[in-house]
Coordinates of C-alpha atoms in Angstrom, one line a residue:
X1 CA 129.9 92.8 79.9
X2 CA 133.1 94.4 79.2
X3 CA 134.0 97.7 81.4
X4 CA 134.0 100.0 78.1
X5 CA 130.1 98.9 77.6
X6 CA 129.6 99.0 81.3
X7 CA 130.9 102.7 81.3
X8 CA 128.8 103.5 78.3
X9 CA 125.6 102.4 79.6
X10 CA 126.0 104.2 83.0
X11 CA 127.0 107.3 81.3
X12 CA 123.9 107.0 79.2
X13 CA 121.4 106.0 81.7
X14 CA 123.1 109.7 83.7
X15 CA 121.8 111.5 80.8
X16 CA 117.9 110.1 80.4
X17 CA 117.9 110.7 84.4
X18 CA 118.6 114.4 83.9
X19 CA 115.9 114.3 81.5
X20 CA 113.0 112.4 83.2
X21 CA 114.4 113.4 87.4
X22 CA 111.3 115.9 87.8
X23 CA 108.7 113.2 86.7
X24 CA 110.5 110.2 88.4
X25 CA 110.4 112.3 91.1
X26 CA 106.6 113.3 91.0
X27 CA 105.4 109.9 89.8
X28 CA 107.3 107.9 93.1
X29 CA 105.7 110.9 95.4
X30 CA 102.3 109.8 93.7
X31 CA 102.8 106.4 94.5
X32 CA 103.8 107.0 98.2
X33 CA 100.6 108.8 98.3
X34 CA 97.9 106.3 96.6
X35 CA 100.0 103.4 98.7
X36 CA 100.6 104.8 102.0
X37 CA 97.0 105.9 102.2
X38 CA 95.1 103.2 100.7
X39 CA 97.0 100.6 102.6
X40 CA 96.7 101.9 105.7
X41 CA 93.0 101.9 105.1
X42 CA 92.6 98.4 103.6
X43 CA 94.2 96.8 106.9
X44 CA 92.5 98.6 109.2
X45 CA 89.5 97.1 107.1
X46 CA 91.0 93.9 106.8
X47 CA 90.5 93.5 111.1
X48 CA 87.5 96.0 111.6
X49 CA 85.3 92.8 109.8
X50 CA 86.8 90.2 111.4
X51 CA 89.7 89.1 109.8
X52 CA 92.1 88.4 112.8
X53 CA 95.5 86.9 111.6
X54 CA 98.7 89.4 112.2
X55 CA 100.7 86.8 110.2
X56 CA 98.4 87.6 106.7
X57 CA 98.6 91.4 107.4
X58 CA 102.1 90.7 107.4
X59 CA 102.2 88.7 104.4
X60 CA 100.1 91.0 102.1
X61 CA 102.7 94.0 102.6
X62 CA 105.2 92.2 100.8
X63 CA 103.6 89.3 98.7
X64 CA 103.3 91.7 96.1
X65 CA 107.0 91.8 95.0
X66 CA 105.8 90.1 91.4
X67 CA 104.9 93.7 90.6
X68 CA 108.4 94.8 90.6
X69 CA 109.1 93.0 87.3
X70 CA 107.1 95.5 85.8
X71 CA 109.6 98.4 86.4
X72 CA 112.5 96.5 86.2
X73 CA 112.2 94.7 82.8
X74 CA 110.2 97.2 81.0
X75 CA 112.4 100.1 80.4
X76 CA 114.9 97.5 78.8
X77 CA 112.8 95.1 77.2
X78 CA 109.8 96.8 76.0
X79 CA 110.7 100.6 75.7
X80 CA 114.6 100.1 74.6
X81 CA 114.8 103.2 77.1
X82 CA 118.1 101.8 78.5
X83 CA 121.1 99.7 77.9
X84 CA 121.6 98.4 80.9
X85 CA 120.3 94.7 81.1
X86 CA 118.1 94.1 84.4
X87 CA 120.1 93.1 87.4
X88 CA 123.7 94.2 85.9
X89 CA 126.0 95.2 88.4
X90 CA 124.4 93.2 91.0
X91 CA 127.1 92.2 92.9
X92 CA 127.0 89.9 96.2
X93 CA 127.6 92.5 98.4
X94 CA 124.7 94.7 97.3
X95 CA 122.5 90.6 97.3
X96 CA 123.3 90.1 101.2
X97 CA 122.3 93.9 102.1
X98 CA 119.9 93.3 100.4
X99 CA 118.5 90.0 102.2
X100 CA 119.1 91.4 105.6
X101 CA 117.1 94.6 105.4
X102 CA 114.4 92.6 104.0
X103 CA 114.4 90.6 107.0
X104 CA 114.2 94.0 109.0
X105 CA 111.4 95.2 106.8
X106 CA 109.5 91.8 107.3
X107 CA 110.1 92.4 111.3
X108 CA 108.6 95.9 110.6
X109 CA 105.7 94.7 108.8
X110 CA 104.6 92.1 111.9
X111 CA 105.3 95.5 114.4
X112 CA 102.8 97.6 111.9
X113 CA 100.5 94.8 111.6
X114 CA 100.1 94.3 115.0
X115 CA 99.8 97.5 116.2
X116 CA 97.5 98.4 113.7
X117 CA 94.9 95.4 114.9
X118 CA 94.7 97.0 117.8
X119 CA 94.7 101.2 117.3
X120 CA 92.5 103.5 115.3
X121 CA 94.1 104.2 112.0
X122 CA 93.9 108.0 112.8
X123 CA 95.8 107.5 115.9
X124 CA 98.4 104.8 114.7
X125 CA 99.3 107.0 111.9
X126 CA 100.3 110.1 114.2
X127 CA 102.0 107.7 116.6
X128 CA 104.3 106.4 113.0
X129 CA 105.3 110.2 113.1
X130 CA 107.2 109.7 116.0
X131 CA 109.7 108.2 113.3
X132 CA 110.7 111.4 112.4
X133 CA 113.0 112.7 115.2
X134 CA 114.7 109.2 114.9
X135 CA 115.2 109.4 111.5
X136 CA 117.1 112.8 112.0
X137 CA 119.5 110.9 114.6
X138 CA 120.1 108.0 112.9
X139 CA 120.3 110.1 109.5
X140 CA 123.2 112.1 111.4
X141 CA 124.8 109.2 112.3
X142 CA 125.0 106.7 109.5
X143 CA 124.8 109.5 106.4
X144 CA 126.1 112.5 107.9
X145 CA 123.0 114.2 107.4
X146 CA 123.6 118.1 108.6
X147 CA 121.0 119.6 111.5
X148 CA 119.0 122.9 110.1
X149 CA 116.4 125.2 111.6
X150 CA 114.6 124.2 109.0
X151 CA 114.4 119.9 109.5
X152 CA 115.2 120.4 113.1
X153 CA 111.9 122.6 113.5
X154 CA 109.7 120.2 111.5
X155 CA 110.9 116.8 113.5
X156 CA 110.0 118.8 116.8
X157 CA 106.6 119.8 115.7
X158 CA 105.4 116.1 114.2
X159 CA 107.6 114.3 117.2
X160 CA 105.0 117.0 119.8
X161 CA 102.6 115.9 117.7
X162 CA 102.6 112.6 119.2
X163 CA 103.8 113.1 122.5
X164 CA 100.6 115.2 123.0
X165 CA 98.3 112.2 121.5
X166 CA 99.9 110.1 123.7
X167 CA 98.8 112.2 126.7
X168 CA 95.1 111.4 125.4
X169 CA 95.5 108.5 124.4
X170 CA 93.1 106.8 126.9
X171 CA 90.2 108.8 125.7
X172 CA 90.9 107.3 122.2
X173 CA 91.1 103.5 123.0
X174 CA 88.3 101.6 121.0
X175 CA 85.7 99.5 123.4
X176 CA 86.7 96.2 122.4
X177 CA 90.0 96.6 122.8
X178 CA 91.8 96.0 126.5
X179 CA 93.9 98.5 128.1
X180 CA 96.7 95.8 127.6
X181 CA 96.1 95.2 124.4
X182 CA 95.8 99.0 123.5
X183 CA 99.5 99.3 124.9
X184 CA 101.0 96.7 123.2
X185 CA 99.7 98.1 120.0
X186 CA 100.9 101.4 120.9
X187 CA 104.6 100.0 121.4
X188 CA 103.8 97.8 118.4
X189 CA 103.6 101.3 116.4
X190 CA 106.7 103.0 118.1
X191 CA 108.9 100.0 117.7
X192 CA 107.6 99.8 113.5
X193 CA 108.4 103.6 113.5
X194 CA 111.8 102.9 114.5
X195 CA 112.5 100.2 112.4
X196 CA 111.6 102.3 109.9
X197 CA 113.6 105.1 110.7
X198 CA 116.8 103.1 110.6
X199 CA 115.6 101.7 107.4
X200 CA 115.8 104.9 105.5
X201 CA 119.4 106.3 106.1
X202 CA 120.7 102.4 105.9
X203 CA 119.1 102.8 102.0
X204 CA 120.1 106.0 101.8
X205 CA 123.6 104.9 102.1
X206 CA 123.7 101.9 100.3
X207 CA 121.8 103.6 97.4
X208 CA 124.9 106.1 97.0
X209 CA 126.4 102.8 95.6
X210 CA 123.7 102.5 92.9
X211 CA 123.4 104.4 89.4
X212 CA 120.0 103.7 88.4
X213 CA 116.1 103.4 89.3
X214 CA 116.1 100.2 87.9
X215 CA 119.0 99.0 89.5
X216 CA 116.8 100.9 93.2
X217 CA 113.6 98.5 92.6
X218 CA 116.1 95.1 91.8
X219 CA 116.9 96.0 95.3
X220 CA 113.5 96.5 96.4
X221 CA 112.2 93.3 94.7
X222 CA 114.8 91.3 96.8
X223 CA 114.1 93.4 100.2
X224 CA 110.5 91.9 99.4
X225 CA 111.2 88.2 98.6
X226 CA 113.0 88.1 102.4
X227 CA 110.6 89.7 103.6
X228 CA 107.9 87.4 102.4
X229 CA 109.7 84.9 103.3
X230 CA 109.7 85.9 106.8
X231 CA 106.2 86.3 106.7
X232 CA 105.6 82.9 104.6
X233 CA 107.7 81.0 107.8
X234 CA 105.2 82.6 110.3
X235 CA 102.2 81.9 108.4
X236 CA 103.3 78.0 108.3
X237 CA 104.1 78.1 111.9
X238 CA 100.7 79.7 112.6
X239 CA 98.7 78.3 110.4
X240 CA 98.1 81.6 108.7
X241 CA 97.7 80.2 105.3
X242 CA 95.0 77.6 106.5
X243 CA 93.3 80.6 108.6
X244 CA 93.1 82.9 105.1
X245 CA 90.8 80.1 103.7
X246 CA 88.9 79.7 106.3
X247 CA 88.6 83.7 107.4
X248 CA 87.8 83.9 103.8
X249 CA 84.8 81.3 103.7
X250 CA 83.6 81.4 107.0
X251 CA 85.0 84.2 109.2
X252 CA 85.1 87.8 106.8
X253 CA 81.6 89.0 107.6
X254 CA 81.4 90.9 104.2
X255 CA 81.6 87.5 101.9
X256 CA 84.6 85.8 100.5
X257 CA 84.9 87.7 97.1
X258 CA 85.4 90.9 99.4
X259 CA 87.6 88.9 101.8
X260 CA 90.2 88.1 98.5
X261 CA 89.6 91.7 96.8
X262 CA 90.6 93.1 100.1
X263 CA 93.5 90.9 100.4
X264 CA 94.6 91.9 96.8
X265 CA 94.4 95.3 97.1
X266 CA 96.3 95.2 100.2
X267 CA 99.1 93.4 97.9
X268 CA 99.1 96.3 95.8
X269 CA 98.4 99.0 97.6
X270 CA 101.8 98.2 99.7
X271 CA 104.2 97.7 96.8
X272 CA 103.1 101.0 95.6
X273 CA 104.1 102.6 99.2
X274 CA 107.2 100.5 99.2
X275 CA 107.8 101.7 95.8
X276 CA 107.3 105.4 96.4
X277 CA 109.0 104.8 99.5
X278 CA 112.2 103.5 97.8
X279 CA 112.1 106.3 95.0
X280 CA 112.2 109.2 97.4
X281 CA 114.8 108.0 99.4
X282 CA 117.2 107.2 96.3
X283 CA 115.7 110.3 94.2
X284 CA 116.5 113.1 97.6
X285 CA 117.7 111.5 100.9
X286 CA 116.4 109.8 103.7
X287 CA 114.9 112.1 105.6
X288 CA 113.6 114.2 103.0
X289 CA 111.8 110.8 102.3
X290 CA 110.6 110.6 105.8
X291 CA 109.0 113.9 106.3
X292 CA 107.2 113.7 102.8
X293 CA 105.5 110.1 104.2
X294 CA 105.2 111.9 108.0
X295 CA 102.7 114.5 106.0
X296 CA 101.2 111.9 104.4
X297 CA 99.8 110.6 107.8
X298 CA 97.9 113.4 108.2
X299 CA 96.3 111.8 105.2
X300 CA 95.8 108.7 106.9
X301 CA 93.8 110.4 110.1
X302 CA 91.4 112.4 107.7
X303 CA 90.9 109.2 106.1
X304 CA 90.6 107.2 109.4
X305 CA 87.8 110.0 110.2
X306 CA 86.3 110.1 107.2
X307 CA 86.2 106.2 106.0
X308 CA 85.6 104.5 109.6
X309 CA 84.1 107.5 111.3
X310 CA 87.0 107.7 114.1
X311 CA 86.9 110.4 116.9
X312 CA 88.2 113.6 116.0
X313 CA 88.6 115.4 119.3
X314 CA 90.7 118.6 120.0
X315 CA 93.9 116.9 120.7
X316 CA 93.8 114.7 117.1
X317 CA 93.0 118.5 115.4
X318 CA 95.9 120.5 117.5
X319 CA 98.3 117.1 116.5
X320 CA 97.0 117.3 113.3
X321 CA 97.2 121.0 112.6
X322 CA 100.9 120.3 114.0
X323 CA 102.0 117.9 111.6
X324 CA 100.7 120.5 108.4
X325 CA 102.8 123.1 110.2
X326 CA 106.3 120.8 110.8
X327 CA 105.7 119.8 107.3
X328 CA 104.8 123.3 105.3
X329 CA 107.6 125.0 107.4
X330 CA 110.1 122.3 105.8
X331 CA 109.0 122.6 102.5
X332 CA 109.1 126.6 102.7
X333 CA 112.4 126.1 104.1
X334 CA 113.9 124.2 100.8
X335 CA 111.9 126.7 98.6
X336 CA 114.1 129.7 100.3
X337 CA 116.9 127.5 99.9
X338 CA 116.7 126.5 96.7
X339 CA 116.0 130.3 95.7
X340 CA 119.0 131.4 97.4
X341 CA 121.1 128.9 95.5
X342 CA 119.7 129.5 92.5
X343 CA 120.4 133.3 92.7
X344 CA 123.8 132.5 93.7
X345 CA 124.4 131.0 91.0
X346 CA 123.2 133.7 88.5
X347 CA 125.6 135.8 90.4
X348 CA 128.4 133.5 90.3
X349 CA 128.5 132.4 93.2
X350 CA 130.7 129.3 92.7
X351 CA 129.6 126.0 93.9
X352 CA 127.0 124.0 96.6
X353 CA 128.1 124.0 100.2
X354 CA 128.0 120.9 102.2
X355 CA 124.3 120.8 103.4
X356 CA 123.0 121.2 99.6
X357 CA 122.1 117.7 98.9
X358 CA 120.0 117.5 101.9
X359 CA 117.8 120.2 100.3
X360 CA 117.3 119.0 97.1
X361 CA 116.5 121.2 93.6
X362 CA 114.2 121.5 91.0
X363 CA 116.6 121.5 88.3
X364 CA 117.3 118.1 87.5
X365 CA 121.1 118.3 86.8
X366 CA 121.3 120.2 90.0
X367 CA 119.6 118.0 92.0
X368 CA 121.5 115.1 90.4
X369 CA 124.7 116.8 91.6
X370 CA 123.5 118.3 94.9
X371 CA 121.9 114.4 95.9
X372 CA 125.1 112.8 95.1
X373 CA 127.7 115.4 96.3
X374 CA 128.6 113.1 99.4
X375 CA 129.3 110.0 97.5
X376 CA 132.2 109.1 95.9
X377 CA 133.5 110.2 92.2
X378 CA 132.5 106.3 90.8
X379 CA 130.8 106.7 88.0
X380 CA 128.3 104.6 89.8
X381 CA 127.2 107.1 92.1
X382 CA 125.1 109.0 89.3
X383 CA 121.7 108.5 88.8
X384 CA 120.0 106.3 85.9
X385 CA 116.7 104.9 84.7

C-alpha cells in the first residue's frame, strides 16, 4: 500500500475513533467485567471438583485466541467500517514484541493458575491487588507516568488491603490444603501480580506506536498464540492433554459434558478479560487500566462468598471496604479533574498540562489528545477502529 493510501486510512480511522471512543471505551470496560469475574470463578470451579492439572488452567486462558478474528476482520470485511486491511502496518518489530510478552503472559497464566489451585478465590483476588503499587513504579519508570494524591492515595489503600489479609491469612487457609502448599500459592499470586504489573506499562508503551483498535487486538491475538504455545509445550511435557480426557471421563465429579462446558467457558470467559484488558490499557493508560481491574476484584471476593460460600470474616470486609474506597477516591479524583479542565477551557485557559493524559476525559477528541499527548507527532500515534 502506497504511503498516500496509508495516510488516508489512518486519518480516517482518527475520525470514526472520535466518534465511537465513549462506547469503545464502555464496551472493553464491560468485557473486563463479564471476563475477569466469570473467569476467576470458572477456575476456581474447574479445581474445587477435582480437576487437578495447572498446565489446562493454563492452557484455557489463552486457547481462545480464535475469538480475536472476530474483532479484527469484522469491521473491514463485514461492516466496511474501515479502510485499513487487517494486520497492515504490522511490522517485525511490533511481531517479536509481540511474541515475547506473550511468553510473559503465558508465564503469568501458570503463576495465576497455580496459585489459584491452592487459595480461596476471595482471597487470591485481594492478594492480585497487590499489583497495583507495582504498577505505579514500573508505570513511572518505563511510561513516565506522573505521581498524584489522587493514584498515589488509591495504590496505598488496595496495596493495605493486602498487607492486612496477609496478616490473617492463616485463619483463611482451606482444610485440605497444607501450610506449604497455601504459601506457595500465595507467592504464586504475588509473583502473577507482578508479572502483570509490568505487563501493562510495557503495552502501554508499545501501544503509543499503534493507531487503531484493530491493529490493539492483532497484537493481542499474537500475545495469545505464544502464549498458548507456552502452555501447549507444558501440556505435552506433562501429559496435560491426555489428563483433560481422562479428568473429563473419569476424574470431573460433575460428568464430562460439565467437565468440557466448563473448559469452554473458561476459553471464553479469559479472551474477554484479556480483551477488556487490552482495550483499557490502549483506550486510557496503564494504570488507569489496572486500578479499574483492581476494583473489579472486589467483584471477585463477593463472588467467591457468594458462589462457593467462602469465609467472610472482618479482615476480608475492612480489605474489602478498602479496595471501594482506594478505588471511588480515584475515580472522584478524575471527575474534579476533568471538571477543572473542562472549565478551563470555557475560560480559555490554553492547553493540557503534562499529567492530563493520565486522567483521561469524557470528550472523545479530548481524551484522544490528552491519551496520546506523550507520544510522538506520527500520524500513527492517533487512535483508530
Amino acid at each position: 500500500m502506497s504511503n498516500t493510501t496509508q495516510t488516508i486510512n489512518e486519518q480516517d480511522q482518527k475520525s470514526v475513533t472520535n466518534k465511537r471512543y465513549l462506547p469503545l471505551l464502555l464496551v472493553n470496560y464491560g468485557f473486563l467485567f463479564i471476563g475477569s469475574l466469570s473467569s476467576s470463578l470458572l477456575s476456581k470451579y474447574y479445581f474445587n471438583h477435582k480437576g487437578s492439572s495447572r498446565w489446562v488452567s493454563t492452557w484455557v486462558q489463552s486457547a481462545g485466541f480464535p475469538l480475536l478474528i472476530i474483532p479484527i476482520v469484522v469491521p473491514y470485511y463485514l461492516f466496511k467500517s474501515t479502510q485499513r486491511k487487517p494486520f497492515t502496518g504490522f511490522t517485525p518489530k511490533i511481531l517479536a514484541l509481540s511474541i515475547f510478552i506473550g511468553f510473559m503472559l503465558g508465564v503469568n497464566n501458570l503463576l495465576f493458575s497455580w496459585g489459584n489451585s491452592y487459595l480461596p478465590v476471595s482471597t487470591s483476588s485481594l492478594l492480585l491487588s497487590s499489583q497495583l503499587v507495582f504498577n505505579l513504579i514500573l508505570s513511572v519508570i518505563i511510561v513516565k507516568q506522573k505521581i498524584t494524591f489522587m493514584n498515589l492515595n488509591c495504590v496505598i489503600l488496595l496495596t493495605l488491603s493486602s498487607v492486612l489479609l496477609a496478616l490473617e491469612s492463616s485463619n483463611d487457609q482451606p482444610h485440605d490444603v497444607t501450610k506449604t502448599k497455601y504459601f506457595i500459592g500465595y507467592l504464586a499470586t504475588i509473583g502473577a501480580g507482578l508479572l502483570f504489573a509490568l505487563y501493562l506499562p510495557i503495552m502501554e508503551k508499545v501501544y503509543k506506536k499503534v493507531y487503531c483498535y484493530a491493529m490493539v487486538m492483532e497484537m493481542q491475538m499474537v500475545m495469545e498464540v505464544a502464549a498458548t504455545v507456552l502452555a501447549s509445550i507444558g501440556m505435552v511435557f506433562d501429559g496435560g492433554f491426555t489428563e483433560m480426557k481422562r479428568e473429563g471421563y473419569q476424574v470431573f465429579d460433575k460428568g464430562e459434558k460439565v467437565y468440557w462446558a466448563t473448559v469452554v467457558s473458561n476459553v471464553v470467559s479469559w479472551q474477554l478479560c484479556f480483551m477488556g484488558t487490552a482495550g483499557m490499557v490502549f483506550l486510557t493508560c496503564s494504570l488507569t487500566g489496572g486500578i479499574c481491574m483492581t476494583a473489579l476484584l472486589m467483584m471477585n471476593v463477593v463472588g467467591g462468598v457468594v458462589v462457593y460460600k467462602e469465609e467472610f470474616g472482618g479482615v476480608k470486609v475492612v480489605s474489602t471496604v478498602m479496595c471501594g474506597w482506594g478505588f471511588c477516591s480515584y475515580v472522584y479524583g478524575m471527575y474534579v479533574k476533568n471538571k477543572m479542565l473542562k472549565d478551563r477551557d470555557d475560560g480559555g485557559g490554553g492547553g493540557h498540562d503534562s499529567d492530563d493524559k493520565n486522567v483521561g476525559s469524557y470528550n472523545p477528541i479530548e481524551m484522544t489528545q490528552i491519551v496520546n499527548s506523550s507520544s510522538s507527532s506520527s500520524p500513527l500515534h492517533h487512535i483508530g477502529v
